[in-house]
Amino acid sequence: MYLQIENIKKYYGQGDNKVEVLRGINCGVEKSEICVMLGPSGSGKSTLLNLIGGIESIDEGDILVGDTDLGKLSRKELALYRRNTLGFIFQFYHLVPNLTVKENIESGAYLSKKPISVDELLKTLGLEEHKDKYPNQLSGGQQQRTAIGRALAKNPSLLLCDEPTGALDYKTSKDILELLEKINDKYKTTIIIVTHNDAIKNMAHRVMRLRDGQIIKNKVNTSRIKAKDLEW
Ligand code: ADP
């Protein structure tokens, strides 16, 4: 497995207020898989994603990404892991308002050892004709495309998406999911999509379901369908 999660526990609060939000998570994702993580609000999806993303500290257990054991990294090494290995996509796009589409995407390649050409990305993302626009001149879907471009510019091995279509309408959501599918095909990027939209599971290679901080389902999807054929 490329990503291995072993008996992960995570607590918030202290003393009488201490709550166990992840209660012994064991799971894994193979290289180049699209993994969809489902579960109701509060089930621990974002917390798990933040642990994989090196944003929050692990309380118990191990997370391995390739040969990297996250629990053993110093703060500086963790920052390098995030810079070299990961791309992040969020529900809200967090673009830099005074940079153009092209400049926002370029900013994601900063300090990367193996960046993807920005012109190639603009083409893949369907943003060529918008490259000189500023975020406030773009639709939500175009802003999310730009954010995806920025996350991809450094050619990350692992793309972490937290509700990437949460703020988008049906058609635009499908466009963005098709784009993630295309990226997975083209760059073999391992992609984790956290969502509460059940329909998205059908495009995944692997589906996990969380409830109350535990994995209640983890299975390989043997009947994948194309993102463009998803319906909800
Ligand atoms: P999901 O992404 O599935 O909606 P989260 O991972 O955001 O779930 O949250 C899991 C649980 O952890 C929730 O009960 C939430 O209230 C709690 N939680 C998340 N972040 C914090 C925090 N920083 N401090 C305290 N509790 C938190």
mmCIF file of C-alpha atoms and ligand atoms in Angstrom:
data_model
loop_
_atom_site.group_PDB
_atom_site.id
_atom_site.type_symbol
_atom_site.label_atom_id
_atom_site.label_comp_id
_atom_site.label_asym_id
_atom_site.label_seq_id
_atom_site.Cartn_x
_atom_site.Cartn_y
_atom_site.Cartn_z
ATOM 1 C CA MET A 1 0.000 0.000 0.000
ATOM 2 C CA TYR A 2 1.206 3.513 -0.810
ATOM 3 C CA LEU A 3 -0.677 5.052 2.110
ATOM 4 C CA GLN A 4 -0.894 2.973 5.281
ATOM 5 C CA ILE A 5 -2.884 4.071 8.289
ATOM 6 C CA GLU A 6 -2.314 1.932 11.360
ATOM 7 C CA ASN A 7 -4.380 2.166 14.520
ATOM 8 C CA ILE A 8 -4.685 5.940 14.376
ATOM 9 C CA LYS A 9 -6.252 7.688 17.341
ATOM 10 C CA LYS A 10 -6.843 11.390 17.724
ATOM 11 C CA TYR A 11 -8.150 13.316 20.705
ATOM 12 C CA TYR A 12 -9.357 16.863 21.105
ATOM 13 C CA GLY A 13 -9.645 18.680 24.417
ATOM 14 C CA GLN A 14 -8.232 17.776 27.804
ATOM 15 C CA GLY A 15 -9.305 16.311 31.136
ATOM 16 C CA ASP A 16 -13.065 15.874 31.385
ATOM 17 C CA ASN A 17 -13.487 17.514 27.980
ATOM 18 C CA LYS A 18 -11.219 15.063 26.192
ATOM 19 C CA VAL A 19 -12.966 13.523 23.190
ATOM 20 C CA GLU A 20 -11.634 10.682 21.057
ATOM 21 C CA VAL A 21 -12.489 11.772 17.502
ATOM 22 C CA LEU A 22 -10.582 9.013 15.688
ATOM 23 C CA ARG A 23 -10.921 5.699 17.487
ATOM 24 C CA GLY A 24 -8.388 3.311 15.963
ATOM 25 C CA ILE A 25 -8.376 3.769 12.195
ATOM 26 C CA ASN A 26 -6.773 1.065 10.042
ATOM 27 C CA CYS A 27 -6.841 1.392 6.282
ATOM 28 C CA GLY A 28 -4.710 1.905 3.203
ATOM 29 C CA VAL A 29 -4.705 3.290 -0.300
ATOM 30 C CA GLU A 30 -2.726 1.915 -3.255
ATOM 31 C CA LYS A 31 -0.662 4.130 -5.539
ATOM 32 C CA SER A 32 -2.690 5.842 -8.287
ATOM 33 C CA GLU A 33 -6.032 5.029 -6.712
ATOM 34 C CA ILE A 34 -8.921 7.418 -6.317
ATOM 35 C CA CYS A 35 -10.215 6.846 -2.785
ATOM 36 C CA VAL A 36 -13.506 8.363 -1.737
ATOM 37 C CA MET A 37 -14.035 8.823 2.007
ATOM 38 C CA LEU A 38 -17.661 9.126 3.032
ATOM 39 C CA GLY A 39 -19.388 9.687 6.308
ATOM 40 C CA PRO A 40 -21.784 12.082 7.992
ATOM 41 C CA SER A 41 -20.688 15.436 9.295
ATOM 42 C CA GLY A 42 -18.586 15.019 12.433
ATOM 43 C CA SER A 43 -17.523 11.436 11.650
ATOM 44 C CA GLY A 44 -13.839 12.417 11.488
ATOM 45 C CA LYS A 45 -13.167 12.669 7.750
ATOM 46 C CA SER A 46 -11.455 16.049 7.813
ATOM 47 C CA THR A 47 -9.468 15.152 10.900
ATOM 48 C CA LEU A 48 -8.129 12.036 9.176
ATOM 49 C CA LEU A 49 -7.320 14.046 6.044
ATOM 50 C CA ASN A 50 -5.495 16.633 8.154
ATOM 51 C CA LEU A 51 -3.405 13.904 9.771
ATOM 52 C CA ILE A 52 -2.476 12.465 6.364
ATOM 53 C CA GLY A 53 -1.724 16.030 5.282
ATOM 54 C CA GLY A 54 0.674 16.586 8.154
ATOM 55 C CA ILE A 55 -1.439 19.526 9.314
ATOM 56 C CA GLU A 56 -2.363 17.983 12.654
ATOM 57 C CA SER A 57 -0.292 15.796 14.924
ATOM 58 C CA ILE A 58 -0.895 12.091 15.420
ATOM 59 C CA ASP A 59 -1.770 11.111 19.009
ATOM 60 C CA GLU A 60 -1.446 7.346 18.568
ATOM 61 C CA GLY A 61 -0.676 5.017 15.685
ATOM 62 C CA ASP A 62 1.261 5.384 12.443
ATOM 63 C CA ILE A 63 0.738 6.908 9.029
ATOM 64 C CA LEU A 64 3.096 5.890 6.252
ATOM 65 C CA VAL A 65 3.129 7.599 2.862
ATOM 66 C CA GLY A 66 5.477 5.694 0.589
ATOM 67 C CA ASP A 67 8.618 5.284 2.725
ATOM 68 C CA THR A 68 7.816 8.249 4.919
ATOM 69 C CA ASP A 69 6.634 7.593 8.476
ATOM 70 C CA LEU A 70 4.853 10.843 9.350
ATOM 71 C CA GLY A 71 5.048 10.359 13.115
ATOM 72 C CA LYS A 72 8.853 10.327 12.935
ATOM 73 C CA LEU A 73 9.231 13.618 11.074
ATOM 74 C CA SER A 74 10.397 16.864 12.671
ATOM 75 C CA ARG A 75 8.362 20.012 11.985
ATOM 76 C CA LYS A 76 10.814 20.960 9.262
ATOM 77 C CA GLU A 77 10.679 17.522 7.643
ATOM 78 C CA LEU A 78 6.895 17.633 7.812
ATOM 79 C CA ALA A 79 6.923 20.953 5.965
ATOM 80 C CA LEU A 80 9.134 19.385 3.278
ATOM 81 C CA TYR A 81 6.798 16.387 3.064
ATOM 82 C CA ARG A 82 3.861 18.743 2.492
ATOM 83 C CA ARG A 83 5.811 20.745 -0.060
ATOM 84 C CA ASN A 84 7.204 17.822 -2.042
ATOM 85 C CA THR A 85 4.502 15.187 -1.835
ATOM 86 C CA LEU A 86 1.099 16.778 -1.311
ATOM 87 C CA GLY A 87 -1.467 18.873 -3.100
ATOM 88 C CA PHE A 88 -4.532 20.217 -1.273
ATOM 89 C CA ILE A 89 -7.933 21.148 -2.653
ATOM 90 C CA PHE A 90 -10.632 22.613 -0.409
ATOM 91 C CA GLN A 91 -14.307 23.437 -0.687
ATOM 92 C CA PHE A 92 -13.456 27.131 -0.899
ATOM 93 C CA TYR A 93 -10.732 27.959 -3.321
ATOM 94 C CA HIS A 94 -8.442 30.254 -1.333
ATOM 95 C CA LEU A 95 -6.983 31.846 -4.450
ATOM 96 C CA VAL A 96 -4.777 34.913 -4.176
ATOM 97 C CA PRO A 97 -7.105 37.718 -5.336
ATOM 98 C CA ASN A 98 -4.460 39.963 -6.883
ATOM 99 C CA LEU A 99 -2.807 37.213 -8.918
ATOM 100 C CA THR A 100 -4.144 36.054 -12.290
ATOM 101 C CA VAL A 101 -5.205 32.468 -12.998
ATOM 102 C CA LYS A 102 -1.801 31.740 -14.487
ATOM 103 C CA GLU A 103 0.046 33.366 -11.598
ATOM 104 C CA ASN A 104 -2.056 31.520 -9.015
ATOM 105 C CA ILE A 105 -1.169 28.230 -10.704
ATOM 106 C CA GLU A 106 2.501 29.205 -10.962
ATOM 107 C CA SER A 107 2.560 29.946 -7.247
ATOM 108 C CA GLY A 108 1.861 26.249 -6.605
ATOM 109 C CA ALA A 109 5.039 25.220 -8.400
ATOM 110 C CA TYR A 110 7.176 27.398 -6.152
ATOM 111 C CA LEU A 111 10.227 25.464 -4.876
ATOM 112 C CA SER A 112 9.048 22.254 -6.549
ATOM 113 C CA LYS A 113 11.670 19.847 -7.855
ATOM 114 C CA LYS A 114 9.514 18.435 -10.638
ATOM 115 C CA PRO A 115 6.850 20.982 -11.649
ATOM 116 C CA ILE A 116 4.327 20.382 -14.426
ATOM 117 C CA SER A 117 4.446 23.057 -17.129
ATOM 118 C CA VAL A 118 1.864 25.738 -16.394
ATOM 119 C CA ASP A 119 0.904 25.973 -20.078
ATOM 120 C CA GLU A 120 0.184 22.241 -20.143
ATOM 121 C CA LEU A 121 -1.918 22.580 -16.996
ATOM 122 C CA LEU A 122 -3.885 25.516 -18.391
ATOM 123 C CA LYS A 123 -4.748 23.311 -21.359
ATOM 124 C CA THR A 124 -5.642 20.249 -19.245
ATOM 125 C CA LEU A 125 -7.809 22.416 -17.002
ATOM 126 C CA GLY A 126 -9.555 24.217 -19.856
ATOM 127 C CA LEU A 127 -8.328 27.568 -18.549
ATOM 128 C CA GLU A 128 -6.225 28.821 -21.463
ATOM 129 C CA GLU A 129 -8.650 31.564 -22.435
ATOM 130 C CA HIS A 130 -8.993 32.689 -18.808
ATOM 131 C CA LYS A 131 -5.323 32.673 -17.880
ATOM 132 C CA ASP A 132 -5.009 36.449 -17.494
ATOM 133 C CA LYS A 133 -8.200 36.921 -15.484
ATOM 134 C CA TYR A 134 -8.336 37.569 -11.747
ATOM 135 C CA PRO A 135 -10.295 35.272 -9.391
ATOM 136 C CA ASN A 136 -13.209 37.750 -9.055
ATOM 137 C CA GLN A 137 -13.729 37.534 -12.823
ATOM 138 C CA LEU A 138 -14.251 33.748 -12.684
ATOM 139 C CA SER A 139 -17.188 31.433 -11.981
ATOM 140 C CA GLY A 140 -17.006 29.066 -9.002
ATOM 141 C CA GLY A 141 -16.070 26.177 -11.287
ATOM 142 C CA GLN A 142 -13.292 28.172 -12.946
ATOM 143 C CA GLN A 143 -11.980 29.198 -9.528
ATOM 144 C CA GLN A 144 -11.917 25.573 -8.424
ATOM 145 C CA ARG A 145 -10.121 24.607 -11.653
ATOM 146 C CA THR A 146 -7.513 27.241 -10.870
ATOM 147 C CA ALA A 147 -7.163 25.915 -7.322
ATOM 148 C CA ILE A 148 -6.716 22.405 -8.737
ATOM 149 C CA GLY A 149 -4.080 23.777 -11.111
ATOM 150 C CA ARG A 150 -2.243 25.353 -8.224
ATOM 151 C CA ALA A 151 -2.338 22.090 -6.255
ATOM 152 C CA LEU A 152 -1.115 20.124 -9.272
ATOM 153 C CA ALA A 153 1.603 22.474 -10.476
ATOM 154 C CA LYS A 154 4.231 20.813 -8.315
ATOM 155 C CA ASN A 155 3.157 17.382 -9.564
ATOM 156 C CA PRO A 156 2.233 15.979 -6.149
ATOM 157 C CA SER A 157 2.107 12.216 -5.581
ATOM 158 C CA LEU A 158 -0.896 12.587 -3.308
ATOM 159 C CA LEU A 159 -3.798 14.963 -3.849
ATOM 160 C CA LEU A 160 -6.026 15.545 -0.811
ATOM 161 C CA CYS A 161 -9.460 16.969 -1.596
ATOM 162 C CA ASP A 162 -11.773 18.097 1.202
ATOM 163 C CA GLU A 163 -15.319 18.514 -0.185
ATOM 164 C CA PRO A 164 -13.977 19.741 -3.550
ATOM 165 C CA THR A 165 -17.482 20.141 -4.977
ATOM 166 C CA GLY A 166 -19.143 21.298 -1.752
ATOM 167 C CA ALA A 167 -19.778 24.823 -3.022
ATOM 168 C CA LEU A 168 -20.651 23.963 -6.625
ATOM 169 C CA ASP A 169 -23.846 23.223 -8.544
ATOM 170 C CA TYR A 170 -24.586 19.807 -10.067
ATOM 171 C CA LYS A 171 -23.122 20.374 -13.517
ATOM 172 C CA THR A 172 -20.018 22.180 -12.301
ATOM 173 C CA SER A 173 -19.457 19.501 -9.648
ATOM 174 C CA LYS A 174 -19.447 16.871 -12.369
ATOM 175 C CA ASP A 175 -16.994 18.920 -14.438
ATOM 176 C CA ILE A 176 -14.648 19.081 -11.467
ATOM 177 C CA LEU A 177 -14.999 15.335 -10.782
ATOM 178 C CA GLU A 178 -14.284 14.607 -14.452
ATOM 179 C CA LEU A 179 -11.208 16.737 -14.136
ATOM 180 C CA LEU A 180 -10.005 14.807 -11.076
ATOM 181 C CA GLU A 181 -10.573 11.580 -13.011
ATOM 182 C CA LYS A 182 -8.540 12.946 -15.926
ATOM 183 C CA ILE A 183 -5.697 13.989 -13.620
ATOM 184 C CA ASN A 184 -5.647 10.529 -12.055
ATOM 185 C CA ASP A 185 -5.459 8.999 -15.548
ATOM 186 C CA LYS A 186 -2.876 11.358 -16.930
ATOM 187 C CA TYR A 187 -0.497 11.920 -14.007
ATOM 188 C CA LYS A 188 -1.273 8.754 -11.993
ATOM 189 C CA THR A 189 -1.803 10.965 -8.953
ATOM 190 C CA THR A 190 -3.191 9.166 -5.907
ATOM 191 C CA ILE A 191 -6.325 11.103 -4.965
ATOM 192 C CA ILE A 192 -8.320 11.110 -1.742
ATOM 193 C CA ILE A 193 -11.702 12.800 -1.941
ATOM 194 C CA VAL A 194 -13.559 13.500 1.293
ATOM 195 C CA THR A 195 -17.245 14.122 0.724
ATOM 196 C CA HIS A 196 -20.683 13.513 2.099
ATOM 197 C CA ASN A 197 -22.070 13.068 -1.401
ATOM 198 C CA ASP A 198 -22.637 9.319 -1.670
ATOM 199 C CA ALA A 199 -22.872 9.282 -5.467
ATOM 200 C CA ILE A 200 -19.200 10.197 -5.852
ATOM 201 C CA LYS A 201 -18.190 6.776 -4.511
ATOM 202 C CA ASN A 202 -19.122 5.224 -7.841
ATOM 203 C CA MET A 203 -16.145 6.809 -9.640
ATOM 204 C CA ALA A 204 -13.644 5.668 -6.989
ATOM 205 C CA HIS A 205 -11.295 2.696 -7.058
ATOM 206 C CA ARG A 206 -11.706 2.439 -3.292
ATOM 207 C CA VAL A 207 -14.487 3.533 -0.968
ATOM 208 C CA MET A 208 -14.235 4.072 2.772
ATOM 209 C CA ARG A 209 -16.986 5.009 5.135
ATOM 210 C CA LEU A 210 -16.456 6.555 8.554
ATOM 211 C CA ARG A 211 -18.850 6.759 11.445
ATOM 212 C CA ASP A 212 -18.058 8.160 14.894
ATOM 213 C CA GLY A 213 -14.314 8.093 14.292
ATOM 214 C CA GLN A 214 -14.163 4.543 12.999
ATOM 215 C CA ILE A 215 -13.990 2.940 9.563
ATOM 216 C CA ILE A 216 -17.185 0.982 9.087
ATOM 217 C CA LYS A 217 -16.588 0.071 5.457
ATOM 218 C CA ASN A 218 -13.505 -0.186 3.252
ATOM 219 C CA LYS A 219 -13.831 -1.831 -0.096
ATOM 220 C CA VAL A 220 -12.469 -1.879 -3.599
ATOM 221 C CA ASN A 221 -15.050 -0.740 -6.124
ATOM 222 C CA THR A 222 -15.312 -3.372 -8.846
ATOM 223 C CA SER A 223 -17.968 -1.532 -10.835
ATOM 224 C CA ARG A 224 -16.548 1.933 -11.347
ATOM 225 C CA ILE A 225 -18.442 4.363 -13.490
ATOM 226 C CA LYS A 226 -17.180 7.453 -15.267
ATOM 227 C CA ALA A 227 -17.529 10.770 -13.474
ATOM 228 C CA LYS A 228 -19.645 12.099 -16.344
ATOM 229 C CA ASP A 229 -22.200 9.317 -15.716
ATOM 230 C CA LEU A 230 -22.591 10.009 -11.990
ATOM 231 C CA GLU A 231 -26.036 11.112 -10.907
ATOM 232 C CA TRP A 232 -27.463 12.458 -7.683
HETATM 233 P P1 ADP B 1 -16.100 15.522 9.368
HETATM 234 O O1 ADP B 1 -14.996 16.021 8.479
HETATM 235 O O2 ADP B 1 -16.458 14.098 9.108
HETATM 236 O O3 ADP B 1 -17.299 16.421 9.360
HETATM 237 P P2 ADP B 1 -14.359 16.312 11.531
HETATM 238 O O4 ADP B 1 -13.103 15.563 11.333
HETATM 239 O O5 ADP B 1 -14.381 17.738 11.083
HETATM 240 O O6 ADP B 1 -15.569 15.515 10.873
HETATM 241 O O7 ADP B 1 -14.752 16.295 13.070
HETATM 242 C C1 ADP B 1 -14.795 15.111 13.854
HETATM 243 C C2 ADP B 1 -15.123 15.475 15.277
HETATM 244 O O8 ADP B 1 -14.056 16.192 15.868
HETATM 245 C C3 ADP B 1 -16.346 16.369 15.428
HETATM 246 O O9 ADP B 1 -17.079 15.938 16.528
HETATM 247 C C4 ADP B 1 -15.755 17.736 15.661
HETATM 248 O O10 ADP B 1 -16.619 18.521 16.443
HETATM 249 C C5 ADP B 1 -14.477 17.417 16.389
HETATM 250 N N1 ADP B 1 -13.412 18.407 16.130
HETATM 251 C C6 ADP B 1 -12.862 18.666 14.929
HETATM 252 N N2 ADP B 1 -11.888 19.594 15.028
HETATM 253 C C7 ADP B 1 -11.828 19.934 16.346
HETATM 254 C C8 ADP B 1 -11.023 20.834 17.112
HETATM 255 N N3 ADP B 1 -10.058 21.567 16.545
HETATM 256 N N4 ADP B 1 -11.248 20.907 18.441
HETATM 257 C C9 ADP B 1 -12.200 20.144 19.029
HETATM 258 N N5 ADP B 1 -12.980 19.269 18.376
HETATM 259 C C10 ADP B 1 -12.805 19.161 17.059
#
